[in-house]
mmCIF file of C-alpha atoms in Angstrom:
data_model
loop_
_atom_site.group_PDB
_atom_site.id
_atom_site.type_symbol
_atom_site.label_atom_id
_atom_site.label_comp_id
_atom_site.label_asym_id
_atom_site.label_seq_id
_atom_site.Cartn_x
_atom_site.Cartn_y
_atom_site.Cartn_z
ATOM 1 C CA UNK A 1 0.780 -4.869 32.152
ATOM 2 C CA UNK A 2 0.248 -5.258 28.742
ATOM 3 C CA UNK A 3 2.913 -4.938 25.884
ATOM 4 C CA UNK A 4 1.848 -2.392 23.346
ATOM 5 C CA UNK A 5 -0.039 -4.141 20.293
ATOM 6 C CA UNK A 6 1.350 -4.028 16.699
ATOM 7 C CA UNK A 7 -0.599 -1.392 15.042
ATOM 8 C CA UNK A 8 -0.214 -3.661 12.183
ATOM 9 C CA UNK A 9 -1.528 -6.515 13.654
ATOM 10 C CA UNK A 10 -4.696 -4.783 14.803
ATOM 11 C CA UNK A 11 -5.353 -3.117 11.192
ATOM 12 C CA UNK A 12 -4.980 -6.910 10.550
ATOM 13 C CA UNK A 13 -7.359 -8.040 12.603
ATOM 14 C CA UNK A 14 -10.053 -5.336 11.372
ATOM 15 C CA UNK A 15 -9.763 -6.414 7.879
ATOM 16 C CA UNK A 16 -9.998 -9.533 8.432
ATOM 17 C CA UNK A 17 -13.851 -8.786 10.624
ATOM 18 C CA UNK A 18 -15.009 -6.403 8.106
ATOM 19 C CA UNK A 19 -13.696 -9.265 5.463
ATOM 20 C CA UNK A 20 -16.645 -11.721 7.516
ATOM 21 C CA UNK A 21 -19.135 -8.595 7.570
ATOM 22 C CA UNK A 22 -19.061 -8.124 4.128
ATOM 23 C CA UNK A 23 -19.292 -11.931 3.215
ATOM 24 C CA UNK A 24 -22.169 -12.272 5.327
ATOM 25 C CA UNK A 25 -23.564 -9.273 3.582
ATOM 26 C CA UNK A 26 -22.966 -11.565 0.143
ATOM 27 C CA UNK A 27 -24.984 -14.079 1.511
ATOM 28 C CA UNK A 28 -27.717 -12.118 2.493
ATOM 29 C CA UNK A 29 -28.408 -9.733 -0.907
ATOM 30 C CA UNK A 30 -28.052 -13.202 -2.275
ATOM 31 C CA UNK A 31 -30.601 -14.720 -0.402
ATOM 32 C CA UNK A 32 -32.883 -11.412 -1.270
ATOM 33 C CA UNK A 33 -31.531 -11.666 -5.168
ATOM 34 C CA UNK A 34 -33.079 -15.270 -5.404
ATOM 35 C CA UNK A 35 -36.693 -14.773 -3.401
ATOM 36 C CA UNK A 36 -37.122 -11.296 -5.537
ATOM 37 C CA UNK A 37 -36.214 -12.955 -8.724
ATOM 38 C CA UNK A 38 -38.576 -15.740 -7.500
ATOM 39 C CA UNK A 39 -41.307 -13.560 -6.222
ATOM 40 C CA UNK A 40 -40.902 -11.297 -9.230
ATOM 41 C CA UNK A 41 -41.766 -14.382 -12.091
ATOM 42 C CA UNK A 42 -44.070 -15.739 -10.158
ATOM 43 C CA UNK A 43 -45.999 -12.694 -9.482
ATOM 44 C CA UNK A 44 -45.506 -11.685 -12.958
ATOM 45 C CA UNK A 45 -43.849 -8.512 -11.445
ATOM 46 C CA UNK A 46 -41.190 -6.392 -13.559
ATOM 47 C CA UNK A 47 -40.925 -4.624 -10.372
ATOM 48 C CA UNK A 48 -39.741 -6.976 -8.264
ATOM 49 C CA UNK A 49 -37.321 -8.556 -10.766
ATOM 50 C CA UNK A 50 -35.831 -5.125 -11.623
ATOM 51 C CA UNK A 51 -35.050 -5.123 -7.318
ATOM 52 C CA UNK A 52 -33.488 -8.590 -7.561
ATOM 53 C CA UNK A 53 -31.215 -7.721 -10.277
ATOM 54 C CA UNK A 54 -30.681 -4.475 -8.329
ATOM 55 C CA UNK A 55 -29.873 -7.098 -4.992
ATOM 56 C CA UNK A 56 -27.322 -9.035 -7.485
ATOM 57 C CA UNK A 57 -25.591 -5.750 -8.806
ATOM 58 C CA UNK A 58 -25.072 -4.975 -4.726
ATOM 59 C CA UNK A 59 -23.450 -8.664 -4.149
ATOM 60 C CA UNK A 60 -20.726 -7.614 -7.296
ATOM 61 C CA UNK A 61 -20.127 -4.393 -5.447
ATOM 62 C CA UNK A 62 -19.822 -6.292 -2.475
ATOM 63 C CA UNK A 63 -17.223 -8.109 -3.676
ATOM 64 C CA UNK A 64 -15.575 -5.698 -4.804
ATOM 65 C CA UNK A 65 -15.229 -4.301 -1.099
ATOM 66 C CA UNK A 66 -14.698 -7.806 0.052
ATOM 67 C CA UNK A 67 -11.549 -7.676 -2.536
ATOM 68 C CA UNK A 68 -10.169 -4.829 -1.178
ATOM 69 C CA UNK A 69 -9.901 -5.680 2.126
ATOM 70 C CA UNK A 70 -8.397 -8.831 1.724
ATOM 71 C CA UNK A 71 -5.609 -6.954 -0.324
ATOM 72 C CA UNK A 72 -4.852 -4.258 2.658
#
């Protein structure tokens, strides 16, 4: 059998996933922050530059969350 786990531990080791998750997230509204801005001035498109400052606002909050989980 198995001893019983740590609830501690596994809160732990939730964090710590969600932690990745949210980093990859970063990445990602990053990577859509730079081709909107991109595809925004070169299209001559307030639109689409307004939705990659939108993307950039999203990678602040997300590291905001990303923050907060590596503090509990």
């Amino acid at each position: 059998m198995f001893p019983p786990a740590d609830p501690r531990s596994l809160a732990r080791t939730r964090a710590e996933a969600g932690a990745r998750l949210v980093l990859r997230g970063v990445w990602v509204n990053l990577l859509l922050a730079i081709a909107k801005f991109t595809g925004g001035i070169l299209g001559n498109t307030y639109a689409l530059i307004a939705d990659g400052i939108e993307s950039l606002l999203d990678v602040c909050s997300s590291f905001l969350v990303w923050a907060g989980l590596r503090v509990a």
